[in-house]
Coordinates of C-alpha atoms and ligand atoms in Angstrom, one line a residue:
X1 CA -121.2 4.9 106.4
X2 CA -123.0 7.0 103.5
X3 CA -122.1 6.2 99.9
X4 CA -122.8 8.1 97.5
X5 CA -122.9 6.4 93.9
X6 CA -122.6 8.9 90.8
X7 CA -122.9 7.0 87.2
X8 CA -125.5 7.9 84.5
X9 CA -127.3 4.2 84.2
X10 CA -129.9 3.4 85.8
X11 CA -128.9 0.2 85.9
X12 CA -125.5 0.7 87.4
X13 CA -127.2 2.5 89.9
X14 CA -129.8 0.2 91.1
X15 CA -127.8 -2.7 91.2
X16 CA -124.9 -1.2 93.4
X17 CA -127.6 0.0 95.3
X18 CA -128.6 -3.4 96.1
X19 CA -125.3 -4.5 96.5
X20 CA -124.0 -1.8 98.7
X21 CA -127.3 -1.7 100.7
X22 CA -126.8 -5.3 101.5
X23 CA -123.4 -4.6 103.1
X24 CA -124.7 -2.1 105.3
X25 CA -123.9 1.3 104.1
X26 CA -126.7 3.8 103.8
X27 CA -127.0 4.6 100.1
X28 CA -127.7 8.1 97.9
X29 CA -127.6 7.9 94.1
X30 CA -126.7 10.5 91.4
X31 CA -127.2 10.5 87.6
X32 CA -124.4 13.3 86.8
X33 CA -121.6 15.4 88.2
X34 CA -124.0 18.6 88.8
X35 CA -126.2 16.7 91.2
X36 CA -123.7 14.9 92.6
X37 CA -122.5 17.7 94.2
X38 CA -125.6 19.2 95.1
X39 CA -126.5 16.1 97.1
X40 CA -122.7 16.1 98.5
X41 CA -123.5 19.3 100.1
X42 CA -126.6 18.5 101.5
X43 CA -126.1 15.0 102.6
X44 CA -122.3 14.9 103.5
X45 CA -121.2 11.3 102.1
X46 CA -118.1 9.8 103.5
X47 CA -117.6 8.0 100.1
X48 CA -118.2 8.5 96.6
X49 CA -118.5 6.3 93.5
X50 CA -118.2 8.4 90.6
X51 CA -118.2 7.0 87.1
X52 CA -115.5 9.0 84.8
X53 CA -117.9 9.4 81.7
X54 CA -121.0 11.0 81.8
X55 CA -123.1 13.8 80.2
X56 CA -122.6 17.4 81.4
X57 CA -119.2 18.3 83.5
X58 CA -117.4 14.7 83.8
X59 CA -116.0 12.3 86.3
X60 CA -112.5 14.3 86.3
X61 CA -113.8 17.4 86.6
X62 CA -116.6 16.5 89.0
X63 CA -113.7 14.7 91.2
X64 CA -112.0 18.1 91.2
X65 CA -115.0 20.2 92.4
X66 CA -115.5 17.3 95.0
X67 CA -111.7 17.4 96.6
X68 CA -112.2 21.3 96.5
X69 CA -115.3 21.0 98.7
X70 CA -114.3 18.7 100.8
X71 CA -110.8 16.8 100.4
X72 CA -111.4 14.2 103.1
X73 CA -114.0 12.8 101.1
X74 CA -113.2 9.0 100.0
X75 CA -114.0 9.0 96.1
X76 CA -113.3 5.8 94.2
X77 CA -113.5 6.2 90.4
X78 CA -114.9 3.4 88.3
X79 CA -115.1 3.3 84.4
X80 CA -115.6 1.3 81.4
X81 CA -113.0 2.0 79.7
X82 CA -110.6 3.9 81.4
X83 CA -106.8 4.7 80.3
X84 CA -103.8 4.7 82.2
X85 CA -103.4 8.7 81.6
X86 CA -107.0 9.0 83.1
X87 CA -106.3 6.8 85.8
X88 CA -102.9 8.7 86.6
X89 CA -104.6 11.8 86.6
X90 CA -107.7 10.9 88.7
X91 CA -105.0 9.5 92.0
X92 CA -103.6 13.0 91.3
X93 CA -106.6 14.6 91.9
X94 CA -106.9 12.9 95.2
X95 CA -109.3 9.2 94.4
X96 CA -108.2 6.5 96.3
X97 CA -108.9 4.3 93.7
X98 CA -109.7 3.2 90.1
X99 CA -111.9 0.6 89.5
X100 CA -112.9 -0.8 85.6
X101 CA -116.3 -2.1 85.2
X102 CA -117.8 -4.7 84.8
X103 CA -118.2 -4.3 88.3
X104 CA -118.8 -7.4 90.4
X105 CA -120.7 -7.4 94.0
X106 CA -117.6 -8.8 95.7
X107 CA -114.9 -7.1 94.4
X108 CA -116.6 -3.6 94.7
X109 CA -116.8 -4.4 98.3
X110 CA -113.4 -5.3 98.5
X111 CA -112.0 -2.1 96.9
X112 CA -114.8 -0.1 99.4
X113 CA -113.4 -1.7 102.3
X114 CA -109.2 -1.2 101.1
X115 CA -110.2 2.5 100.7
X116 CA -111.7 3.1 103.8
X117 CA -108.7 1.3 105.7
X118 CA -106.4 3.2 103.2
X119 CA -107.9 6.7 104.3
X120 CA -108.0 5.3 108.4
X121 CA -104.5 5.0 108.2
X122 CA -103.7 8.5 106.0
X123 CA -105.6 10.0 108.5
X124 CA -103.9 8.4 111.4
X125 CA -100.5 9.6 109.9
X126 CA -101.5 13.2 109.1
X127 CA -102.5 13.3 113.2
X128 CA -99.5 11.4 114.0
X129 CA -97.1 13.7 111.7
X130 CA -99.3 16.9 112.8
X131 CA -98.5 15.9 116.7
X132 CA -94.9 15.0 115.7
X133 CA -94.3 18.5 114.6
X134 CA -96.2 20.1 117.2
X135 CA -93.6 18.5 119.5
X136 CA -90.5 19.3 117.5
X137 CA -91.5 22.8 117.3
X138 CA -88.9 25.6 117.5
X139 CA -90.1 28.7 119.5
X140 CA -88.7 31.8 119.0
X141 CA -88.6 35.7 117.6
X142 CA -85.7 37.1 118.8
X143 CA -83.6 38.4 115.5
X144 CA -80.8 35.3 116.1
X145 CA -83.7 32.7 116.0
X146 CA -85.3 34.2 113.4
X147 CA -82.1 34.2 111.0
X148 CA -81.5 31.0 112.5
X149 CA -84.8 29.8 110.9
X150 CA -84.2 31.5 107.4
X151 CA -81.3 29.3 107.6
X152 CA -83.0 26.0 108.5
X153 CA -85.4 27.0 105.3
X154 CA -82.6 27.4 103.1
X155 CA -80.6 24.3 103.3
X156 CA -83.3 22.2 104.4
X157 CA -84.2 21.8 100.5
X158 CA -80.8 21.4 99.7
X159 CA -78.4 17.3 100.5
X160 CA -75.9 19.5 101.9
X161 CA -74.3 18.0 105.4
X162 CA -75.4 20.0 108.0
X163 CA -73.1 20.1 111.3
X164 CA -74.8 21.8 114.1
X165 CA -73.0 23.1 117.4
X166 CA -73.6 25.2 120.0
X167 CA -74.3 24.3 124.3
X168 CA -76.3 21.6 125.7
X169 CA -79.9 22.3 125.8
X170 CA -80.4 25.0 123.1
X171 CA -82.6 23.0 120.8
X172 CA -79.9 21.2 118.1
X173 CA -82.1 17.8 118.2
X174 CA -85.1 20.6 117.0
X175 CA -83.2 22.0 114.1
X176 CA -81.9 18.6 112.9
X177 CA -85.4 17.5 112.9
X178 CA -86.8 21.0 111.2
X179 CA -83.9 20.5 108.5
X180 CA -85.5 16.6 107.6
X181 CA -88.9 18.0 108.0
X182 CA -88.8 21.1 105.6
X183 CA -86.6 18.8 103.1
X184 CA -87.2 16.3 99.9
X185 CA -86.4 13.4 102.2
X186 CA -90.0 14.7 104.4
X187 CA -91.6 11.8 104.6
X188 CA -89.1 8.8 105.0
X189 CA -87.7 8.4 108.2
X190 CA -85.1 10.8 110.6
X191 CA -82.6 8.1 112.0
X192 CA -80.9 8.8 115.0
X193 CA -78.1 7.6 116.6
X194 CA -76.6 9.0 120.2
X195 CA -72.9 8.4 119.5
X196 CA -71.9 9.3 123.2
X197 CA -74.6 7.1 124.6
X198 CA -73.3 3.7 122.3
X199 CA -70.2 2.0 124.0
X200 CA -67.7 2.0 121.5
X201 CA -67.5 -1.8 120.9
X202 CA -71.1 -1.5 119.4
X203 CA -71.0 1.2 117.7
X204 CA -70.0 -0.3 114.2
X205 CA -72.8 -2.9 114.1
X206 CA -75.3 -0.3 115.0
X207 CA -74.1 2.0 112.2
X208 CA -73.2 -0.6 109.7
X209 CA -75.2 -3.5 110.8
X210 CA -73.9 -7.0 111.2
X211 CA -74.7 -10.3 109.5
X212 CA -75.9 -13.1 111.3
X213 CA -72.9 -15.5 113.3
X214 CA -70.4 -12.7 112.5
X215 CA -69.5 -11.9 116.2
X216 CA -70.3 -13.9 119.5
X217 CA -74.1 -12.4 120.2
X218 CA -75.2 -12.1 116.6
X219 CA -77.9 -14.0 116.4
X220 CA -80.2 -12.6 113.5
X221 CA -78.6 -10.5 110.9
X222 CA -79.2 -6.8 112.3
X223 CA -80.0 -3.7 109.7
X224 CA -77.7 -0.9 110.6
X225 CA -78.6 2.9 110.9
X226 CA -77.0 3.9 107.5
X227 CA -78.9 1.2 105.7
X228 CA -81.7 2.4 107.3
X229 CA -81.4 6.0 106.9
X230 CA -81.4 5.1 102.8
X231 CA -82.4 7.9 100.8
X232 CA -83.5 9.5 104.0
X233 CA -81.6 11.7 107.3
X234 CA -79.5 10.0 109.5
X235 CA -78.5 12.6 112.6
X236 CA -75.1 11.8 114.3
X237 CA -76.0 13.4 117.7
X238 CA -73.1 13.9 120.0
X239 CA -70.4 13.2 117.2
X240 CA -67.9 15.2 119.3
X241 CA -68.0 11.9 121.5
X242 CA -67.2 9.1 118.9
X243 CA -63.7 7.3 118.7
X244 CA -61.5 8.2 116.2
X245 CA -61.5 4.7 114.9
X246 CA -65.1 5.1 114.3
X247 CA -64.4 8.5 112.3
X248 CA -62.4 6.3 110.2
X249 CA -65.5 4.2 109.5
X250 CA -67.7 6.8 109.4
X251 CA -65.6 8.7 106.7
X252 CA -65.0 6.3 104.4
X253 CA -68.9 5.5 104.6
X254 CA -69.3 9.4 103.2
X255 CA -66.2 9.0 100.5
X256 CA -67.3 6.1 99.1
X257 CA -71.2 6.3 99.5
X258 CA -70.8 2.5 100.4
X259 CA -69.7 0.4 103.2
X260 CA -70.2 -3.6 104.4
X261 CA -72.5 -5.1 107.6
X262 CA -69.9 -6.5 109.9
X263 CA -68.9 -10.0 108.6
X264 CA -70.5 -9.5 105.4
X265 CA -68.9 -9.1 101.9
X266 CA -71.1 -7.2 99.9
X267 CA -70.6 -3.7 99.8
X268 CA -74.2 -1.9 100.3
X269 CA -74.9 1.7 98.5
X270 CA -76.8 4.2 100.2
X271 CA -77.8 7.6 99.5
X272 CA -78.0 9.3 103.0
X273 CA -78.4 12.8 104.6
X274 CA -76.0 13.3 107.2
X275 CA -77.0 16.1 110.1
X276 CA -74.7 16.1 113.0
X277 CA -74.9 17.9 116.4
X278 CA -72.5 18.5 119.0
X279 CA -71.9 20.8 122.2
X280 CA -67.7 20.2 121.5
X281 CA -65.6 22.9 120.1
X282 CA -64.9 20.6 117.1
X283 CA -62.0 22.5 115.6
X284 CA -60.3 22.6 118.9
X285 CA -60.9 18.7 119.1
X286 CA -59.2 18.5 115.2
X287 CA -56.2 20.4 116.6
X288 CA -56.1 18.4 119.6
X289 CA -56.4 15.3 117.6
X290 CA -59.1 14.2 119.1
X291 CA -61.3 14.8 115.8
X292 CA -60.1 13.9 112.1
X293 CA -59.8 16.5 110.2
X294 CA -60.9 15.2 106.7
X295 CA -64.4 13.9 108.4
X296 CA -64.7 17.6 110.1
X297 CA -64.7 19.0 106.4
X298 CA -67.1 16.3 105.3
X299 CA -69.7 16.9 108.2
X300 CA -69.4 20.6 108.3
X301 CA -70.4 21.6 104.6
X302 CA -73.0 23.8 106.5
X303 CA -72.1 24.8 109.9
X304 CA -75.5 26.1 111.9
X305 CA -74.7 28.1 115.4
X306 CA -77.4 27.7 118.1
X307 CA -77.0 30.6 120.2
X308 CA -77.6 30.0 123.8
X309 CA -80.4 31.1 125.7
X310 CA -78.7 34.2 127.5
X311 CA -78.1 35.5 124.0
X312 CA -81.5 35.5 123.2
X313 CA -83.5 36.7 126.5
X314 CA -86.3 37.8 124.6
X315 CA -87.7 34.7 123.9
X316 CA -87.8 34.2 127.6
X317 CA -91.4 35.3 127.4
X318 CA -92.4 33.3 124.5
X319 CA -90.7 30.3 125.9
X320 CA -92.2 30.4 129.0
X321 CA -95.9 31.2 127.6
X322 CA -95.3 28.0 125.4
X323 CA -94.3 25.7 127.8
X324 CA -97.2 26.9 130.6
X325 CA -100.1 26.0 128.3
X326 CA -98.5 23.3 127.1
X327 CA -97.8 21.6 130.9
X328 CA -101.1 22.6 132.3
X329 CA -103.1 21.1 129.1
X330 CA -100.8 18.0 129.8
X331 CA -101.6 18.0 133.4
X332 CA -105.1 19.1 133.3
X333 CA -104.7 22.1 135.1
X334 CA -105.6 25.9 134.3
X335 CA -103.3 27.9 132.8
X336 CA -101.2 29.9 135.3
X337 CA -99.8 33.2 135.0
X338 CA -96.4 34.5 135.4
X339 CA -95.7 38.0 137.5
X340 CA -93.6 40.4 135.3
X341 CA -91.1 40.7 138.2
X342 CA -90.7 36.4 138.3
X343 CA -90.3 37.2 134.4
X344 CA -88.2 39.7 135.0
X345 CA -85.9 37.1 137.2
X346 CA -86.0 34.7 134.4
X347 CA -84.3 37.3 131.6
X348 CA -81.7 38.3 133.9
X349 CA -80.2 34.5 134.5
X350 CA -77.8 33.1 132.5
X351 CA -79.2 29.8 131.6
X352 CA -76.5 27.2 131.5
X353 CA -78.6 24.2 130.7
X354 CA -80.3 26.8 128.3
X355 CA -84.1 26.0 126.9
X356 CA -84.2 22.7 128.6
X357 CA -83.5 24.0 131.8
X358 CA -86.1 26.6 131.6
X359 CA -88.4 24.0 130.0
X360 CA -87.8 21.8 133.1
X361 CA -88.6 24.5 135.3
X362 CA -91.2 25.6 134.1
X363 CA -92.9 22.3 134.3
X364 CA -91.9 21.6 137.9
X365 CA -93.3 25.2 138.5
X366 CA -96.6 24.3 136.4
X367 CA -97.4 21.1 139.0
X368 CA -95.7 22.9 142.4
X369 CA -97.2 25.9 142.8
X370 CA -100.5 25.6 144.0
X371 CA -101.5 29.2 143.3
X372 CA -103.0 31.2 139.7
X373 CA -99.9 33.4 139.3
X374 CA -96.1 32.2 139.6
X375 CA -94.4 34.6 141.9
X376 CA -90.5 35.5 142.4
X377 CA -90.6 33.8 145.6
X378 CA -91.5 30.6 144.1
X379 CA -88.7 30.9 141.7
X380 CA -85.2 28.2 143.0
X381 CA -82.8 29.8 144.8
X382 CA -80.2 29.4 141.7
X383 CA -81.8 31.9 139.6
X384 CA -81.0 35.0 142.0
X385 CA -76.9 33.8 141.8
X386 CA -74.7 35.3 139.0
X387 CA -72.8 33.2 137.2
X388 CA -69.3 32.7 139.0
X389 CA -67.4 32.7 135.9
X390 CA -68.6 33.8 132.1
X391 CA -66.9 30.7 129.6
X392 CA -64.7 32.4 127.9
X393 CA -64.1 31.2 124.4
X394 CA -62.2 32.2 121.2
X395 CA -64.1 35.1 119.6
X396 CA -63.5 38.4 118.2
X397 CA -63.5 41.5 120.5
X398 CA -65.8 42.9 118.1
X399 CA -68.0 40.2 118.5
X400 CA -67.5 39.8 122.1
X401 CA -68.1 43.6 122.4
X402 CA -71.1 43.8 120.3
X403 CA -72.7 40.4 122.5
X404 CA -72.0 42.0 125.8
X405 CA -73.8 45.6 124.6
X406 CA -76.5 44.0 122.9
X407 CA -77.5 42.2 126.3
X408 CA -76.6 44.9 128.4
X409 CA -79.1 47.1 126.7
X410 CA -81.8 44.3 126.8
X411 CA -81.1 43.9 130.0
X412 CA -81.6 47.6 131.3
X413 CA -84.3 48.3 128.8
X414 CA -86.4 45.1 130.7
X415 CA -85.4 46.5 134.0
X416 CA -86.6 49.9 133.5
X417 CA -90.2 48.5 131.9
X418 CA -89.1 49.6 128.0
X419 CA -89.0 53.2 129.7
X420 CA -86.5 54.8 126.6
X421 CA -85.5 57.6 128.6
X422 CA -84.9 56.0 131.8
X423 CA -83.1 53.4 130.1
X424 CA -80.7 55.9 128.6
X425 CA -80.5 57.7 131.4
X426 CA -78.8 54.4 133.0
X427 CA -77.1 53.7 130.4
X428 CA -75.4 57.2 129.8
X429 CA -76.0 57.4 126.5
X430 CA -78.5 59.8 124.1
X431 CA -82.2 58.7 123.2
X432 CA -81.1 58.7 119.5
X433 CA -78.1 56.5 120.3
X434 CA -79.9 54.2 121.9
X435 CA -82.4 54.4 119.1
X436 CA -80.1 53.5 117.1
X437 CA -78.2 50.2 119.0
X438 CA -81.8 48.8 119.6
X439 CA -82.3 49.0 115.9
X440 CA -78.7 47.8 114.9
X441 CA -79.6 44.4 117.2
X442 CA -82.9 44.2 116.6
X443 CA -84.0 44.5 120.0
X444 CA -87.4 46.1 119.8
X445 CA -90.1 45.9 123.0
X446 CA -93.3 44.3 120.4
X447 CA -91.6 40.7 120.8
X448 CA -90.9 40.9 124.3
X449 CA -94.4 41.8 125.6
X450 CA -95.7 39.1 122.6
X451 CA -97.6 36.7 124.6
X452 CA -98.9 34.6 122.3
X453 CA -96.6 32.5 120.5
X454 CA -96.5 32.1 116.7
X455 CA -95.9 28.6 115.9
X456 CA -92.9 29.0 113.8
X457 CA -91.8 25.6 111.5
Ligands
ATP1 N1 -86.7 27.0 120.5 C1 -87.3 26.0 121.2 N2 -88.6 25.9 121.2 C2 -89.2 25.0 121.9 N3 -88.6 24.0 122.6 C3 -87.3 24.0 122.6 C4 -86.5 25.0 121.9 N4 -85.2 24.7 122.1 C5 -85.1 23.7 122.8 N5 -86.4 23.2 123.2 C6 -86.7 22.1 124.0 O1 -85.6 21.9 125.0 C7 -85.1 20.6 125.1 C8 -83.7 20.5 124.6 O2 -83.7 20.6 123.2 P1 -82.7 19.7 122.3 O3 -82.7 18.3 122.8 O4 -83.1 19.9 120.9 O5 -81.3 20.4 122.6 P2 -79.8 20.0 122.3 O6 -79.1 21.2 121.9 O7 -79.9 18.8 121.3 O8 -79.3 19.5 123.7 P3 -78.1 18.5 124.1 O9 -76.8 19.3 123.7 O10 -78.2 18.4 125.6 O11 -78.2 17.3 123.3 C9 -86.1 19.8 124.3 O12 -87.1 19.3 125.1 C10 -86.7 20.7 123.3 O13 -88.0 20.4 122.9
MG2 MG1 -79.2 16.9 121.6

């Protein structure tokens, strides 16, 4: 490792040399801020030990120009008389530590060493956090994702419960987790819990926690997932599914901000995020009583609609672009293309296990066919059936009515290659009225021939 040592005595200088030199790092020396940063550029050091007063620009300011250069450099500051406001200002700025001279040989290694394991690990989180995000990452253009989005952006900032619905598969676990990402509460933790997949007997103690001895099988005292969500997001997936004597629990959790561990007596105060997900018709579960009604309110402050796959066809092509390149980089193969009449095939089917379905597909697809384009005849049997029935659920005819024409259009106007006239013709209508629908649903030909995808949030 190269450090480079900034200070304007000589005798600072030489003797950290030695010091430093001893320890094995490869050593360059500087007697101000200005030359400091000429030998930055030339050299490239990975770590910097800049005194804070000096002649000419200072340590602050040359600290500044440094980060601005190059911000993954390590700079340590070190100073003689240093203040707190200084010191405050220079972590601002980016150093990764202050150290007050008189400097000794050991404990200027010491801090060297912390720093350099300090920035391993910031760097390991960045990737970790960088590859996190790439995998959570919501694909989509279509005018319903993209208001969809603007909506995530809105209330992310906000504490506001957030109760998501919509089918299985259309990417709720991805919009829980954009909402925690894009909020105040980033960078602590986005506690799950899969209230289906918990047997109701253990639910409590993994919500609440337990203390140790308080039922048969608790051995060690057990941290639950509110306590753990503290002044961070805990996402109830699948809250459709939990007993209404957990509601119960649950709700006066939210009322009162506070609740016990099983077999303990002191209440415990959290401040927690609540996001919940599920694929139920909620208010249809309140008015069957399977679902209290006061906990309903509480979890759906902000209700967010996922729309299903079918209602959003022209993502089809964006979808399916994302998930090739990213299953042939995973498998190590080269990048297959998809014919436009196989593409064609996958807008005009209706999707019931939604984006994970077509995800799943197109994985198997990426490792099964054996050729460099994916044709309609290697396309399951499935995708050529129509759906036997279409769900019908409690809408208004206008809506109903304006859903249906919006993906009849889409569908005609993919079917006849974008061809505007030929599409009308079809359709029986004018070239100005159908002009005019594309624009009123914001179906427009530019996102459905997109290949590339924009990485969204
Ligand atoms: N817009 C999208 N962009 C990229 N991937 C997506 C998108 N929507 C869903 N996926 C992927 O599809 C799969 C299902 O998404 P997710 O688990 O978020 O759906 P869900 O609505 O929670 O499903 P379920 O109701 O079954 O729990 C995941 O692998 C997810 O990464
Ligand atoms: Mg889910």
């Amino acid at each position: 490792m190269k450090v480079l040592i900034v200070d304007d005595e000589p005798n600072v200088r030489s003797s950290l040399k030695g010091v430093l030199e001893d320890e094995g790092f490869s050593v360059l020396t500087a007697s101000n801020g200005e030359e400091s940063l000429e030998i930055i550029r030339k050299d490239k050091p990975d770590i910097v030990l800049l005194d804070v007063l000096m002649p000419g620009i200072d340590g602050i300011e040359t600290l500044r120009r440094i980060k601005n250069y190059d911000s993954s450099i390590i700079v340590l500051m070190i100073s003689g008389h240093g203040t707190i406001d200084m010191a405050v200002k220079a972590m601002e700025l980016g150093a990764m530590d202050f150290i007050e001279k008189p400097l000794s040989a050991d404990r200027i290694i010491i801090r060297i060493n912390q720093a350099i394991e300090k920035n391993k690990l910031r760097t390991e989180n960045i990737l970790l956090k960088k590859e996190i995000d790439e995998k959570y990452q919501i694909i989509g253009e279509s005018q319903v994702m993209k208001d969809l989005i603007a909506k995530i952006m809105s209330v992310a900032p906000t504490n506001s419960r957030v109760l998501i619905f919509g089918e299985n598969g259309t990417g709720k676990e991805l919009v829980a987790r954009a909402i925690h990402r894009n909020s105040k509460r980033s960078d602590r933790p986005f506690i799950q819990v899969n209230c289906a997949a918990i047997p109701d007997d253990l639910i409590e103690s993994e919500l609440f926690g337990h203390e140790r001895g308080s039922f048969t099988g608790a051995i060690t005292r057990s941290i639950g997932k509110f306590e753990q969500a503290n002044n961070a997001t805990l996402f109830l997936d699948e809250i459709g599914d939990m007993s209404i004597r957990t509601q119960s629990k649950v709700l006066k959790a939210i009322e009162e901000g506070e609740f016990t561990r099983i077999g303990g007596k002191e209440p415990i105060k959290v401040d927690v995020r609540i996001i919940s997900a599920t694929n139920k018709d909620l208010q249809q579960e309140v008015e069957q009583g399977r679902f209290r009604e006061d906990l309903y309110y509480r979890l759906n402050v902000i209700p967010i609609y996922v729309p299903p796959l079918r209602e959003r066809i022209e993502d089809i092509p964006l979808l399916v672009s994302y998930f090739l390149s990213k299953f042939s980089a995973e498998n190590g193969v080269k990048e297959k293309r998809i014919s436009q009449s196989a593409m064609k095939l996958l807008q005009s089917y209706h999707w019931p296990g939604n984006v994970r379905e077509l995800k799943n597909l197109i994985e198997r697809l990426v490792i099964m066919v054996s050729s460099d384009s994916i044709e309609v005849g290697d396309l399951p049997n499935n995708l050529f059936e129509q759906p036997k029935t279409t769900k019908l659920s409690a809408v208004e005819l206008r809506k109903a009515k304006n859903d249906f024409e919006r993906e009849y259009i889409l569908q005609t106007l993919i079917s006849c290659d974008w061809n505007i006239t030929e599409t009308a013709k079809k359709l029986g209508i004018e070239r100005t009225n159908l002009h005019r629908k594309m624009k009123q649903y914001g179906i427009s030909r530019k996102k459905d021939e997109q290949s590339k995808y924009e990485p969204k949030i």
